[in-house]
C-alpha cells in the first residue's frame, strides 16, 4: 500500500511478486483498487517507525508488515551509508545474521523430504570426524540436536572461531575444535544459544545433499522460492548493487564499517551469513504464513510443522512476562516461539557487527512483520519489535515506542555497578619489561596460537588465525587487559605461573560481563608454547 518515504513524500513501495505480473504492475493494480491515501492519512506503522528512527538515530531501516497473508505496508528510511545520500530501498541487501538459521533448517527439511536425511540420524553418519568434548555426547548427537541450542556448549561457545571477521578459521577447524570446548551444562538439559553447531548442520546438509552448503542453499531454497536478491557465499557488492553498509555508534554518530567490494564465502554462512532484501524477506515470511500449492510441494506440511514446533524450552524473562504476558517460550529448528498476550508467535532475530534484524510471524492470524537495520540497534530492535507486535496482539495497549525505550533506559540505570564494565580511564600501556616473565607464544586447543611479544617498548597481543584480535596490553590497577586495535570488546588477561605439571597459563574474560556472548574469552585456556621470535 502507499506509504511515505523518509522525506515525508508519498511513495509506492514495491510489493513481493513472483511470476505473472511484475512487481510494479501488481503494486499499481493494488493502488487503483484501494482508497487513495494522502500525505495526511494517519498510518500506525509510520508512527511506530518514525518514533524508533528518531529515538535511536538509525542510519537506515527497511520494514514490512503482513496482515492476513497480504503485504500491507513497506517502508524504507535512511541511507545505505550514513551521509552518502544513497537511500535504502526495498531491494537493499542487509545481513540477516541469525535469521539465516531458519533458512538452514528449511534446507535440512528439504533433504528430509527427499529421503536424503533423517532428523534422528547421528551426526557422525555424515561427518565421521565430528567430536564433542564428551564421547557419549558425540555418539548420541543427532542431526536434530545441532539445531536446538541444548548440546551442552556454553552460551556462544567457540564463537571466536566465527567472529570477528575476517579470520582464517575453516569449517574443518570448527569441527575439530568442538572436541576441546568444555561443556557448560549436561546434554539436552537446557537452552544455551550457540552458533558453531549450525555451521556443523550446514556441513551435514552438504554431506547429505552432495554439494557445498552455498550451492544447496541457492538451489534448494533461493531458486524455488524466487528469493532473487538473497546472497550467500562469495559475491561482489559492486556487481550486485544496492547493499547496506553496517555502522557502529561513535560519539553520537553513525560510523560506517567498511567492506571490500569482493564479499568472500564465510565460515559462518549456515549460522548467520546470508543477506537478503526486504522484498525477498517478505516473500520468505509469506511462504510460512500462506504457502502456495507450489510452496507446499517445496517443503511438506509435515516438515513445516517440525521446524516451527517447540523442541527445547527457553526460560521466560521477567521483562517478557511483564510486557507480553508470556507463559511459555521455546526453540524449534531455527525459530523461537512464545505466547504473546494469548497469541502464538514464531520469530527470530539477527545480530552481526553493525546489522540488526527481526522476522516475526503470528501463524494463526497469517500476519507478521520483518525489519532490518544497518546500525547498532539492540534496544531499537527490542522496542520496534514490541511496538509492532502489540499492534496485533494488544491494539488497545497504551505503551508505545517512547514507553518501551524509557523502560529499557531505566532498566540499564538500575543495573548493579559490579555487573558493568569498569572505568578504564586510568589504564596505561604495560611495558615490555614488566611483562617479560609472561611474554611468548601461547596455544589454546580450539582457538590456536597467539603471541604476547614486545613491540616498540610495549607488549602486543596477536592471534594467528584472527587478525582483528590484535592489540596493546594495558595495565589497570594491578590487572592487565588487552585493548584491541579494531575496537572489539576488550578482555582481561590473567596469567598463572608454571607448576611442576604444566607451563605458564593464560586465561581471559570480558571487561564488561554483560558484553556480547560471542566474545567468549572465558572459554579460552592458553598454555605457553614457546619464546617470542
Short mmCIF file of C-alpha atoms in Angstrom, two decimals, residues 378-379 408 410-420 512 514:
data_model
loop_
_atom_site.label_atom_id
_atom_site.label_comp_id
_atom_site.label_asym_id
_atom_site.label_seq_id
_atom_site.Cartn_x
_atom_site.Cartn_y
_atom_site.Cartn_z
CA UNK A 378 19.99 -3.60 20.21
CA UNK A 379 17.44 -1.52 22.12
CA UNK A 408 14.90 -0.06 28.77
CA UNK A 410 15.58 2.82 33.31
CA UNK A 411 16.47 -0.85 33.49
CA UNK A 412 20.02 -0.08 32.34
CA UNK A 413 20.40 2.57 35.05
CA UNK A 414 19.29 0.12 37.73
CA UNK A 415 21.93 -2.47 36.91
CA UNK A 416 24.41 -3.17 39.68
CA UNK A 417 27.72 -1.34 39.18
CA UNK A 418 29.51 -4.67 39.67
CA UNK A 419 27.82 -6.05 36.57
CA UNK A 420 29.02 -3.33 34.21
CA UNK A 512 32.15 -5.99 30.55
CA UNK A 514 27.27 -8.04 30.15
#
